[in-house]
Coordinates of C-alpha atoms and ligand atoms in Angstrom, one line a residue:
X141 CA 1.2 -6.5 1.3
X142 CA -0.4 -9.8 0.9
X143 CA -0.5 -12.5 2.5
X144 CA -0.2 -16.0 0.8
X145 CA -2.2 -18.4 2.1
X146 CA -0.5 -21.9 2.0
X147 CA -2.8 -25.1 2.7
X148 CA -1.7 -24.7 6.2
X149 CA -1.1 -21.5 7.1
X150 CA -0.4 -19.3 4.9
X151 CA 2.8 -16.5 4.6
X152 CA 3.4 -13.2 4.1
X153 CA 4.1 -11.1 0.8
X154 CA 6.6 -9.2 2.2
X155 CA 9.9 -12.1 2.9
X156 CA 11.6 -11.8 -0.2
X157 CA 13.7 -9.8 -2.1
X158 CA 13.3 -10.3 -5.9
X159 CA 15.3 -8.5 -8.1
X160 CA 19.3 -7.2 -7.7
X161 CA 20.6 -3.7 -9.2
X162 CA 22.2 -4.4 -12.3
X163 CA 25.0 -2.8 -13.7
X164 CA 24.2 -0.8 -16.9
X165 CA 21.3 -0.4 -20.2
X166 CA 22.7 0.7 -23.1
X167 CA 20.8 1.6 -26.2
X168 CA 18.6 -2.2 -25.9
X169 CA 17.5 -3.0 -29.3
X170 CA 13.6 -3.6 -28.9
X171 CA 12.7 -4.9 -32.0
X172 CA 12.2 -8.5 -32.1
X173 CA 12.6 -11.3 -35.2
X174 CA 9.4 -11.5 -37.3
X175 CA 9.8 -14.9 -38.5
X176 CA 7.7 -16.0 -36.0
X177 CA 4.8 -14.4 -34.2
X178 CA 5.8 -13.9 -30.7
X179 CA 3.6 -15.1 -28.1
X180 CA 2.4 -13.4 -24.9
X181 CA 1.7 -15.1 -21.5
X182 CA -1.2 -12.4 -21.4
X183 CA -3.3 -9.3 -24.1
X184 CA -1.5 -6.6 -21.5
X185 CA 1.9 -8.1 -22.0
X186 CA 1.4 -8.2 -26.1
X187 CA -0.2 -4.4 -25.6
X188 CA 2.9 -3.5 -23.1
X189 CA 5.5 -4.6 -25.8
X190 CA 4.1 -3.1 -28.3
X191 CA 3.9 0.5 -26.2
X192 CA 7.7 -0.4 -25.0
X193 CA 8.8 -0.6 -28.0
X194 CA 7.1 2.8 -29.2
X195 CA 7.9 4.5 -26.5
X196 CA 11.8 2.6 -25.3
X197 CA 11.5 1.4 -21.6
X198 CA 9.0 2.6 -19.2
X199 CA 9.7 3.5 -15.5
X200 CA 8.6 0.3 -13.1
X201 CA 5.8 2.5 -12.1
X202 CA 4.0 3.0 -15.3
X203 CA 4.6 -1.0 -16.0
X204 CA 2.6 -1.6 -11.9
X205 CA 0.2 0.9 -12.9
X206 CA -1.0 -0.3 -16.2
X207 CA -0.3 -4.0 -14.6
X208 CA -2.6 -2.9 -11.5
X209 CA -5.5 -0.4 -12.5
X210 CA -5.1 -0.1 -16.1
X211 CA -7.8 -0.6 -18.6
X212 CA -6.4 -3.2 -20.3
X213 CA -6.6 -6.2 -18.0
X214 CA -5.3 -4.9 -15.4
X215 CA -4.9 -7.2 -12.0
X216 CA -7.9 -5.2 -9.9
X217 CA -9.6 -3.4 -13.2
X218 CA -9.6 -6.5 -15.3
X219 CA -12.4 -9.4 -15.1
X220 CA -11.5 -10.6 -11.8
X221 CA -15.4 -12.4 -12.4
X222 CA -13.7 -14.8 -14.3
X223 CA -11.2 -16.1 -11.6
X224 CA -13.4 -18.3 -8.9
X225 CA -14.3 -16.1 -6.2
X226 CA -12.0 -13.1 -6.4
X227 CA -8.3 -12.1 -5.6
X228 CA -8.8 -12.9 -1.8
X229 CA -8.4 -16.3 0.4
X230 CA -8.2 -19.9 -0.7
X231 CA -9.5 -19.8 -3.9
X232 CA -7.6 -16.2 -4.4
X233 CA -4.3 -15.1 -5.2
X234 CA -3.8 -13.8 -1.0
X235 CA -5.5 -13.2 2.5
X236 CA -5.8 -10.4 4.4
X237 CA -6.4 -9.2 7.9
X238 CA -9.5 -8.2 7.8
X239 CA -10.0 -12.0 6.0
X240 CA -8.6 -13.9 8.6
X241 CA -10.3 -12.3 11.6
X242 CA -13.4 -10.4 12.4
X243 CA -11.8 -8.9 15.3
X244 CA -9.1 -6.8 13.3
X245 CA -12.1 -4.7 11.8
X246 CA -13.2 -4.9 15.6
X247 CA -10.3 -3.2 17.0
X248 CA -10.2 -0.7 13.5
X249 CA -13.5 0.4 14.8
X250 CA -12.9 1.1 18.3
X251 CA -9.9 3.0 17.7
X252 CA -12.4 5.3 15.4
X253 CA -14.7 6.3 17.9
X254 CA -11.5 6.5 21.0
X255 CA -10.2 9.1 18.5
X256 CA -13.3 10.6 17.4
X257 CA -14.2 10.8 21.5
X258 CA -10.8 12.5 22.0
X259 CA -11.5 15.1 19.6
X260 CA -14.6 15.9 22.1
X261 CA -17.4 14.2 20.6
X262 CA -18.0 16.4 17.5
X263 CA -22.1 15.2 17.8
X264 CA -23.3 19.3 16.0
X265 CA -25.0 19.3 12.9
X266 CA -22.5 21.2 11.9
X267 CA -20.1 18.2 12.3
X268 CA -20.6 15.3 10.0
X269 CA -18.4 12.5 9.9
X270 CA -17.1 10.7 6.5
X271 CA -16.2 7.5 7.1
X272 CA -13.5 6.8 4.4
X273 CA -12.0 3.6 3.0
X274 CA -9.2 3.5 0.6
X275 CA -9.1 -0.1 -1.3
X276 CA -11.5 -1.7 0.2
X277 CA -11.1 -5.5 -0.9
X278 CA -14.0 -7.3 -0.6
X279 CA -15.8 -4.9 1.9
X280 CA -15.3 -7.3 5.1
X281 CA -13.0 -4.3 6.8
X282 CA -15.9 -1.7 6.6
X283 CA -18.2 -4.6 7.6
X284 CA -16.9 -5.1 10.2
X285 CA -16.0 -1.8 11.3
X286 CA -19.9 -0.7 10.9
X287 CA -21.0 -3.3 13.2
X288 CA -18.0 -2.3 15.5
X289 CA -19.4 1.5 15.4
X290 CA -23.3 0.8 15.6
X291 CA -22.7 0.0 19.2
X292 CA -21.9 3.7 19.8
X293 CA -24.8 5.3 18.8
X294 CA -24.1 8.6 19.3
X295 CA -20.6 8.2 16.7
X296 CA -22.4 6.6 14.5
X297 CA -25.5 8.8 14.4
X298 CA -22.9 11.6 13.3
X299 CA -21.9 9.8 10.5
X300 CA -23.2 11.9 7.0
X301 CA -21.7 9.7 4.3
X302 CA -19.6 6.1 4.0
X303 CA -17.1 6.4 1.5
X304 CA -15.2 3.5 -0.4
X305 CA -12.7 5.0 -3.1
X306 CA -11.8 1.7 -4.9
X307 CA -10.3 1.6 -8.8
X308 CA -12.1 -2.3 -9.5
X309 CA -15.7 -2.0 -10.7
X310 CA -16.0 -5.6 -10.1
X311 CA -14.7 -5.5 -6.2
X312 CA -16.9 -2.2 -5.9
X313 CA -20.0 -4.2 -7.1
X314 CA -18.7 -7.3 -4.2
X315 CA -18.5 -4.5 -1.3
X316 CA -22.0 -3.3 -2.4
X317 CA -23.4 -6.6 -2.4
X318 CA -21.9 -7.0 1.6
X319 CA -22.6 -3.9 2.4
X320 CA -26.1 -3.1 0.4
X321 CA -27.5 -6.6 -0.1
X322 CA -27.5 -8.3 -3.7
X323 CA -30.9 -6.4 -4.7
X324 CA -29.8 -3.0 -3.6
X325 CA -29.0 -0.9 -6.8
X326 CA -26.4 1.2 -7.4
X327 CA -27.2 4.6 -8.3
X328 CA -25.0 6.7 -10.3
X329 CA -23.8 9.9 -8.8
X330 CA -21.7 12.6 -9.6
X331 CA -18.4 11.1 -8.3
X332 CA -19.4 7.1 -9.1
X333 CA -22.4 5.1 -7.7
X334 CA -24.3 5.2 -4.3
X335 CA -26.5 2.7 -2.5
X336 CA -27.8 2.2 0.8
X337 CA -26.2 0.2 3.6
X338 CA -28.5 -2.4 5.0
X339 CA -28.0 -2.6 8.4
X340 CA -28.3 1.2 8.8
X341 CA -29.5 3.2 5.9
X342 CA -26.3 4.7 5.3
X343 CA -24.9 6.5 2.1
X344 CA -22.4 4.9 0.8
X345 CA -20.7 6.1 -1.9
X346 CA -17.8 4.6 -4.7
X347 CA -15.8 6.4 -6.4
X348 CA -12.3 5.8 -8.0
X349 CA -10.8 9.1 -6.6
X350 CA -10.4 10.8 -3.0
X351 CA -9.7 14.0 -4.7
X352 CA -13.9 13.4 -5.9
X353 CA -15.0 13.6 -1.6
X354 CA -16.9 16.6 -0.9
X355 CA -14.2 18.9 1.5
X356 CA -15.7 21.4 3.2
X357 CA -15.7 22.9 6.9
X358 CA -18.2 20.8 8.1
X359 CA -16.9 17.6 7.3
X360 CA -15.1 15.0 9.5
X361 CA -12.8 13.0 7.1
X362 CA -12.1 9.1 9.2
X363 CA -10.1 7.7 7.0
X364 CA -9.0 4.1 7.1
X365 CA -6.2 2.5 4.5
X366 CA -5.4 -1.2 5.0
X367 CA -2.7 -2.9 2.2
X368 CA -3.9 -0.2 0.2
X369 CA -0.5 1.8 0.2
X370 CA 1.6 -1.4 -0.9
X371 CA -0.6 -2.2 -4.4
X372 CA 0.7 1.7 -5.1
X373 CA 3.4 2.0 -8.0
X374 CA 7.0 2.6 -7.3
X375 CA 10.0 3.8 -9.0
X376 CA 13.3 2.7 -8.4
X377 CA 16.3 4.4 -8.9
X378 CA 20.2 3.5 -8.6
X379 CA 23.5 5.5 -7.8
X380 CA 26.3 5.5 -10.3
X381 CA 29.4 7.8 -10.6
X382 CA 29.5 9.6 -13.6
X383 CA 33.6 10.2 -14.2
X384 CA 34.4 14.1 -15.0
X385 CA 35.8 14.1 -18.6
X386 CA 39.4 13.7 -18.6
X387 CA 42.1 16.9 -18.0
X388 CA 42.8 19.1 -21.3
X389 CA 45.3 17.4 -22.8
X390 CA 49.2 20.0 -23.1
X391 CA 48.8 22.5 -25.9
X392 CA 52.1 23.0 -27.9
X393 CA 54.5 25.1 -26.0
X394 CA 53.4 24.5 -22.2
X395 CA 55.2 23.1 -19.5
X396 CA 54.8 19.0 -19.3
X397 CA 52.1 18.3 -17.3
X398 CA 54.2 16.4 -14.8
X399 CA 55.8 19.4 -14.2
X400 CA 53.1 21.3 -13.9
X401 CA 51.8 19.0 -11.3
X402 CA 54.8 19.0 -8.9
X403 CA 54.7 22.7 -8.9
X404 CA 51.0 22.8 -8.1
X405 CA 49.8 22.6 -4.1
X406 CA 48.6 19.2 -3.4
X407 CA 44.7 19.2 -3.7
X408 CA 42.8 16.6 -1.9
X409 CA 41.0 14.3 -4.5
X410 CA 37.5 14.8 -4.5
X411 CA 35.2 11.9 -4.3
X412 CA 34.2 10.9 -8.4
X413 CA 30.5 13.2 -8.8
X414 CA 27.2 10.2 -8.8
X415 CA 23.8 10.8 -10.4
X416 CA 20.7 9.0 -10.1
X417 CA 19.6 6.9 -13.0
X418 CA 15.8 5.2 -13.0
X419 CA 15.6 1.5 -13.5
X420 CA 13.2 1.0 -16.7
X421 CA 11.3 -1.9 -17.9
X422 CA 12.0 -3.6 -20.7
X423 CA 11.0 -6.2 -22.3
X424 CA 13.2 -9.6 -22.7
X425 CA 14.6 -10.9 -25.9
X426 CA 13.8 -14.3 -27.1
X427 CA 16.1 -16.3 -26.3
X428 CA 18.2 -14.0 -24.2
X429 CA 18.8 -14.5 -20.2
X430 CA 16.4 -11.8 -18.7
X431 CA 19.1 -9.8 -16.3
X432 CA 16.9 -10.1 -12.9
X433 CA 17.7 -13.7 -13.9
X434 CA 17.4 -16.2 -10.9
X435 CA 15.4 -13.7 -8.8
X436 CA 12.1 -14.1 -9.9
X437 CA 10.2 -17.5 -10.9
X438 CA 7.2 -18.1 -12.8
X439 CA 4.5 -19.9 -11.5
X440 CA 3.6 -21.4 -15.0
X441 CA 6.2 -23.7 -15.6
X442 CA 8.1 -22.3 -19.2
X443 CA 6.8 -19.2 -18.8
X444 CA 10.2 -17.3 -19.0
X445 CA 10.2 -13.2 -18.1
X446 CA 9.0 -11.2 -20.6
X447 CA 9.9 -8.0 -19.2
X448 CA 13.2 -7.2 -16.9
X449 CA 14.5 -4.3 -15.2
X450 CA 17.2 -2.3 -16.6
X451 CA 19.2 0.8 -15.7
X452 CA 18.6 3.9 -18.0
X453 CA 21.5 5.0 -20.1
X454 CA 21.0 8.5 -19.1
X455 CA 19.1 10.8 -16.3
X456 CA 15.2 10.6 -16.8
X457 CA 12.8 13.2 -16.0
X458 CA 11.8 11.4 -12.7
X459 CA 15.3 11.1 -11.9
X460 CA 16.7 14.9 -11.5
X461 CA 14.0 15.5 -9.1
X462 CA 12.1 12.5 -7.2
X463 CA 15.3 11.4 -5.2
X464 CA 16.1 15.0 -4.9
X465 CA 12.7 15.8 -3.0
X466 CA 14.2 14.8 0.2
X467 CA 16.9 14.8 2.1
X468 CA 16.9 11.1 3.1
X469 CA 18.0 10.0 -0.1
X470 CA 21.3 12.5 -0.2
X471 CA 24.3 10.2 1.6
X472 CA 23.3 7.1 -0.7
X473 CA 23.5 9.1 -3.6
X474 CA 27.2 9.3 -2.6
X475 CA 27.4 5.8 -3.0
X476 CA 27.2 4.3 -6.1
X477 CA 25.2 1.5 -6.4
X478 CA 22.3 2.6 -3.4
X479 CA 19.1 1.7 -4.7
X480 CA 16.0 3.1 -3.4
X481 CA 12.4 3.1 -4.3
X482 CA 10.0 5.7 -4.0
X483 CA 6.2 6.2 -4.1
X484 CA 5.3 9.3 -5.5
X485 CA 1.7 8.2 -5.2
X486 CA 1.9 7.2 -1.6
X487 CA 3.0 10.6 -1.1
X488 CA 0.0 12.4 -2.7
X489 CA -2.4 10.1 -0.8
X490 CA -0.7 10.6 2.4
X491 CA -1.0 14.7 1.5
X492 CA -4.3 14.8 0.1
X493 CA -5.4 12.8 3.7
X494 CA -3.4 15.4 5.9
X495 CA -5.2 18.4 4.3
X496 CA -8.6 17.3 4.5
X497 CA -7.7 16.2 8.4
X498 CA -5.5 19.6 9.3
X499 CA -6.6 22.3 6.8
X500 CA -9.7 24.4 7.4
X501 CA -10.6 26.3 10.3
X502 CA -10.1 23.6 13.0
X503 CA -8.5 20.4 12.5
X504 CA -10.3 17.0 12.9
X505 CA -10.9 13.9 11.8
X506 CA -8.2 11.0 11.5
X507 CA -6.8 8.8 9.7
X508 CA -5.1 5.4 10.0
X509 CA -3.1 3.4 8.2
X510 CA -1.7 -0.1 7.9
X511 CA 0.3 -1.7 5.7
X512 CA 3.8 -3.5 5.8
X513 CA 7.4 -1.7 5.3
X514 CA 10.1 -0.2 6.5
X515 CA 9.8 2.2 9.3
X516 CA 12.6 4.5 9.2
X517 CA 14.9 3.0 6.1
X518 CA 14.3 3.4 2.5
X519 CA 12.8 0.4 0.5
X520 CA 14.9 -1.4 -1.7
X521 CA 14.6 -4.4 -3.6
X522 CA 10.7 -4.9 -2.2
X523 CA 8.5 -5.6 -5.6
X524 CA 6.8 -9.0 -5.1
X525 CA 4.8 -10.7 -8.3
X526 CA 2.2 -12.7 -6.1
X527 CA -0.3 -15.5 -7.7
X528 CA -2.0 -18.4 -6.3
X529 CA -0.2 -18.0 -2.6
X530 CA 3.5 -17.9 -4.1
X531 CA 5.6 -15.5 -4.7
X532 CA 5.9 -15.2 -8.4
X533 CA 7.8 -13.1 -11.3
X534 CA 6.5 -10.2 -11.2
X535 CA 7.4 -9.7 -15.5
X536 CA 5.1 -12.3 -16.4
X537 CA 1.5 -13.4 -16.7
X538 CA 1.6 -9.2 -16.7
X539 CA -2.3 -8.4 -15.3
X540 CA -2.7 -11.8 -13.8
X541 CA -0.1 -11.4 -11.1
X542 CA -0.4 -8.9 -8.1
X543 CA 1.9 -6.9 -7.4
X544 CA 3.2 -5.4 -4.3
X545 CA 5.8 -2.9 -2.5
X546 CA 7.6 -2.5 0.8
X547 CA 5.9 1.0 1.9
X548 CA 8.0 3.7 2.9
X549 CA 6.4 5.1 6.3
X550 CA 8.7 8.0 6.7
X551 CA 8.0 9.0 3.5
X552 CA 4.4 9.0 4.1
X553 CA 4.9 11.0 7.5
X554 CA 7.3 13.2 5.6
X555 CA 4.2 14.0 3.3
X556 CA 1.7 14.3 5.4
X557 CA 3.5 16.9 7.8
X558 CA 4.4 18.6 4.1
X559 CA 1.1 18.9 3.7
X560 CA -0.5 20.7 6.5
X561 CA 0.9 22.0 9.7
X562 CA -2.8 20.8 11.2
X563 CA -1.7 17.1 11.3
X564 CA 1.0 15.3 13.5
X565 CA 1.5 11.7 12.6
X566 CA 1.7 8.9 15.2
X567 CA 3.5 5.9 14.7
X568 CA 4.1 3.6 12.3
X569 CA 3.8 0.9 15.3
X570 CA 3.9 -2.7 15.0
X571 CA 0.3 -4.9 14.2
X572 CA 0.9 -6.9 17.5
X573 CA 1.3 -3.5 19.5
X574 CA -1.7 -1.6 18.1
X575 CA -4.3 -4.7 18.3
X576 CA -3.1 -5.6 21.9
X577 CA -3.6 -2.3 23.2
X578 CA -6.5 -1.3 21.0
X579 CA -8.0 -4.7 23.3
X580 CA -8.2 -7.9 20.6
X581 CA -7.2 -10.4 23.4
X582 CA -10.1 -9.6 25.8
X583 CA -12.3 -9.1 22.3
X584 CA -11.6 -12.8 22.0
X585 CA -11.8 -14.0 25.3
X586 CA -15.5 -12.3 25.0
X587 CA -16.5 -14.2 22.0
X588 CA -14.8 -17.4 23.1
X589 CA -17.0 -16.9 25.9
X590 CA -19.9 -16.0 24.2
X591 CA -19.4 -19.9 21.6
X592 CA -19.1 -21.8 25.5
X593 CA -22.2 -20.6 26.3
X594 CA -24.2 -21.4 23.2
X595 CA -26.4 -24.6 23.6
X596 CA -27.3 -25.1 20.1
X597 CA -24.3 -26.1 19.0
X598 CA -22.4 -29.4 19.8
X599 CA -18.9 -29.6 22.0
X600 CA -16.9 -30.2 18.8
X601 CA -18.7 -27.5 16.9
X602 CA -17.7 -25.2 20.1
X603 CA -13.9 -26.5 20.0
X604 CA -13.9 -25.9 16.3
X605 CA -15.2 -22.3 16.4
X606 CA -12.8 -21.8 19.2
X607 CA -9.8 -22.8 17.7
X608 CA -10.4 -21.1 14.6
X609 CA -10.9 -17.6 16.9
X610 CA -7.8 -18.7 18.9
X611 CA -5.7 -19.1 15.7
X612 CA -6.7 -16.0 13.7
X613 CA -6.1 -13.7 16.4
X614 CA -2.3 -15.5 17.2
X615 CA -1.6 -15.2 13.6
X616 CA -2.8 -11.6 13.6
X617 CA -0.5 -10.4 16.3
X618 CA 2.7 -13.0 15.8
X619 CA 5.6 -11.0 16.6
X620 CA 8.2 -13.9 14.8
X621 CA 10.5 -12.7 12.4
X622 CA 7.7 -13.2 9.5
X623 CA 5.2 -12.8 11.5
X624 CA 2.0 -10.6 10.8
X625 CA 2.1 -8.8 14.2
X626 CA 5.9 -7.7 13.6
X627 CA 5.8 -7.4 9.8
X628 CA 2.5 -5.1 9.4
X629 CA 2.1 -1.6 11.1
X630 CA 0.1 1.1 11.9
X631 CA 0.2 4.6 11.3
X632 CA -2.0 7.1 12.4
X633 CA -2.6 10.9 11.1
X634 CA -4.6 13.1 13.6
X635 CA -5.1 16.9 14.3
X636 CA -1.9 18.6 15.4
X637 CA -1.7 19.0 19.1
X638 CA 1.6 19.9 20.1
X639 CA 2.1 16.2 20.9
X640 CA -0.1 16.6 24.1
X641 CA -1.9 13.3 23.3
X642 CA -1.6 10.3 21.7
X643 CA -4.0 8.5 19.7
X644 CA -5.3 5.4 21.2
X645 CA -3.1 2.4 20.4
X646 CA 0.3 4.6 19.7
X647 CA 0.5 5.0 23.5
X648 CA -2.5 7.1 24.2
X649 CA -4.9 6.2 26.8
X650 CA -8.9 4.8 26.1
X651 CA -9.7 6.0 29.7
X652 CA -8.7 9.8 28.9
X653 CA -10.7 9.7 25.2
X654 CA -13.4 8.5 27.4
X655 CA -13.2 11.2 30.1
X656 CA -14.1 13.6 27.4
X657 CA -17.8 13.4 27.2
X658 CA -20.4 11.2 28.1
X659 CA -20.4 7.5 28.2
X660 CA -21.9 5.8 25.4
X661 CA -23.9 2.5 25.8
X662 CA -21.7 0.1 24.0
Ligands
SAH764 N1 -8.2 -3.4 2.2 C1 -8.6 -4.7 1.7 C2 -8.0 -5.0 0.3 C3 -6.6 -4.8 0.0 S1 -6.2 -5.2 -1.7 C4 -8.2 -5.8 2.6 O1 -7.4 -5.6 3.5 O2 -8.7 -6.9 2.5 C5 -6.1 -3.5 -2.5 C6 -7.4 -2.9 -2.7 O3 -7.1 -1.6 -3.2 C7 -8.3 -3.5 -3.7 O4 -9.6 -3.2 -3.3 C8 -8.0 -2.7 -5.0 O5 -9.0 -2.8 -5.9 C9 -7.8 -1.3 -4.5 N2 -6.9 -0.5 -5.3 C10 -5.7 -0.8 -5.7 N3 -5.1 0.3 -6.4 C11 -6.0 1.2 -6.3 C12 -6.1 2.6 -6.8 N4 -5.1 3.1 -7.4 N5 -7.2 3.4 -6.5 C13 -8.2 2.8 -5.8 N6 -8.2 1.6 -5.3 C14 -7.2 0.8 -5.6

């Protein structure tokens, strides 16, 4: 998720539902007048038409991906260079965590080397760590992280290579620029481009793909995912009853089938047989009422919907067997009508994470991950268009809007415990749990301390600072009903232990991680 940052404040991207099942899709003509050229809000929505109406309507996920990380202008592949500044903050289309306080990469860190200690201090040559990032933004998470780690030298001495799997070439160059400094090249590699960090001669490493990591006994995978999982695309499918074809009408000669009936014993009547059908994307008619209509709205003035979610006329490929993969999607398809969204790419990730953490000889390494969605229930209804700090049609301006999805955590834990018995999952718990017990109010009681005693700067200088601190980390942790602290949550993936310990923050204890080697100087 996002958040949108209104002049004051700023909100979250995850408040609003934006578009409602509709009924049925049949057989939608796609071809439009030629009297007059049509135009597009954007080159991908001209390019997206024209593939539409090759192809008929595309599953919602193919429309995100293409929207997202596609080639053609998409929203993190395209020229972000020519927006000022980039997707993030004022000047951006959202703000994130990591954005709004230094501390949240803080506390990230710490619960790196708490899990890392509880794993026994894997310090052996033979054990080098990977410090992982998935989506990294701007690069101010793993900036801060790295100056979070630093202070424990003998972690961050075990770290072999920084890793930053990121799809934008442009946001890749930004993190490089953070993390490298401006004149640091970047090298090409095998699996993308290297350059060294400057604070600590570290590799780091970009690539597009996590399948493209080295894997191999030796390596310690830490992986960290923040609002990565929710810029994945979903598909959405709905319920409906499909009516068995009507009784064999009486063949010459038979009893009537009235009679029939009264001599047959009474059978209970069995509830009508339902399939799943996907919702597709197609594009909007001129001059037609889009059928989402009312749900979304543009953030251009007159710029209508040029795409709009229908329901396929018939079972799609992805509809006999995504919602069939698991067993939490069997009552609602009883019902017709249930909509539910799924993430077949949060599932890889969330596999392709467990292996490398539980396969292998002996399990290690960890993962976190945090995001906002539904803990136990299955999204529904959760794509958000995001632009400028509103929420926005999400079928228009197609490559200049974000685009976002409620994340699914059980699914996630359902695939990563599918994908290797080494793993058990911990979690998801709320943002305002994990960064409370992970420490973030003493962290700012230490630096609110630390800008009291500074006598360079002036006493409104010092208030300022303060304030700023005081409100980040409030906003961070706000447990209201839109609040960041209740909204977001926290997942963690770590090496199967019969449930004997729990990871820092998910109710595990900093004093036992610690009891497991020697102190380091932090
Ligand atoms: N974690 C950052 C940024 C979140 S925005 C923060 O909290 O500030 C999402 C990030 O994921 C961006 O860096 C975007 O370029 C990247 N991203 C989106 N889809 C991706 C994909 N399929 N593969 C790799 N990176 C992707």
């Amino acid at each position: 998720m996002r958040l949108l940052f209104t002049p004051a404040r700023g909100c979250t991207r995850l408040a609003r539902p934006l578009f409602r099942p509709v009924q049925s899709f049949r057989g939608l003509s796609l071809t439009v007048p030629r009297k007059e050229e049509r135009k597009w809000s954007t080159p991908l929505a001209k390019e997206l038409y024209k593939a539409i109406s090759a192809t008929g309507p595309v599953p919602l996920a193919t429309y995100m991906r293409m929207c997202l990380t596609g080639d053609l202008g998409g929203y993190y592949t395209g020229d972000i260079g020519a927006k000022e500044g980039d997707h993030f903050g004022t000047k951006g289309d959202f703000i994130t965590s990591p954005e709004i306080s230094q501390c949240f990469g803080e506390m990230i860190g710490i619960w790196l080397v708490a899990e890392w200690m509880s794993q026994g201090r894997l310090t052996s040559p033979s054990h080098r760590i990977q410090l992982i990032e998935i989506g990294p933004g701007r690069g101010t998470l793993m900036a801060d992280i790295l100056r979070t780690v630093h202070r424990f030298p003998a972690f961050a001495s075990s770290i072999d290579t920084i890793y930053m799997v990121e799809a934008s070439r442009e946001l890749a160059k930004r993190q490089k620029n953070l993390l490298c400094g401006e004149a640091a090249p970047l090298i090409k590699t095998e699996i993308g481009q290297s350059s060294v960090c400057k604070q600590n001669s570290e590799t780091i490493v970009w690539t597009d793909s996590i399948t493209a990591i080295p894997n191999d006994d030796k390596t310690i995978p830490f992986v960290v995912a923040h609002e990565f999982f929710d810029a994945l695309p979903i598909h959405v499918f709905q319920s409906v009853s499909t009516p068995s074809p009507p009784p064999p009408t009486e063949a010459p000669g038979e009893a009537p089938a009235a009679e029939q009936q009264r001599a047959k014993p009474k059978v209970a009547k069995q509830p009508e047989p339902t399939e799943w059908r996907e919702m597709l994307v197609a594009p909007v008619q001129p001059g037609t009422t889009p059928v989402n209509t009312g749900a979304f709205r543009s953030s251009e003035p007159g710029l209508p919907s040029e795409f709009q979610l229908v329901l396929s006329s018939a079972p799609t490929k992805q509809s006999l067997y995504m919602p069939e993969a698991s067993s939490r999607y069997k009552q609602l398809k009883k019902v017709p009508g249930s909509v539910i969204e799924i993430c077949p790419d949060a599932a890889f990730y969330a596999g392709e994470i467990a292996r490398r953490i539980g396969d292998g000889r002996e399990p290690k390494g960890a993962a976190l991950i945090l995001d906002y969605g539904t803990e136990s229930t299955i999204p529904i209804n959760s794509l958000r268009g995001i632009r400028e700090h509103k929420f926005v049609d999400p079928f228009t301006l197609s490559g200049l809007v974000d685009l976002s999805a409620d994340v699914d955590f059980m699914a996630v834990t359902e695939a990563a415990l599918e994908a290797s018995e080494g793993v058990e999952v911990h979690g998801p718990v709320c943002q305002a749990d994990f960064l409370e017990l992970m420490g973030i109010k003493e962290r700012v009681a230490m630096l609110v301390k630390h800008i009291k005693s500074d006598t360079s700067a002036s006493a409104s200088e010092k208030d300022e600072k303060i304030q700023n601190i005081t409100e980040a980390w409030k906003r961070l942790v706000d447990r209201g009903p839109n609040g960041m602290g209740k909204l977001y949550k926290a997942l963690a993936i770590i090496p199967e232990n019969d449930g004997r310990r729990a990871p820092v923050g998910f109710g595990g204890d900093l004093a036992q991680a610690q009891q497991r080697g020697p102190t380091d100087k932090n």
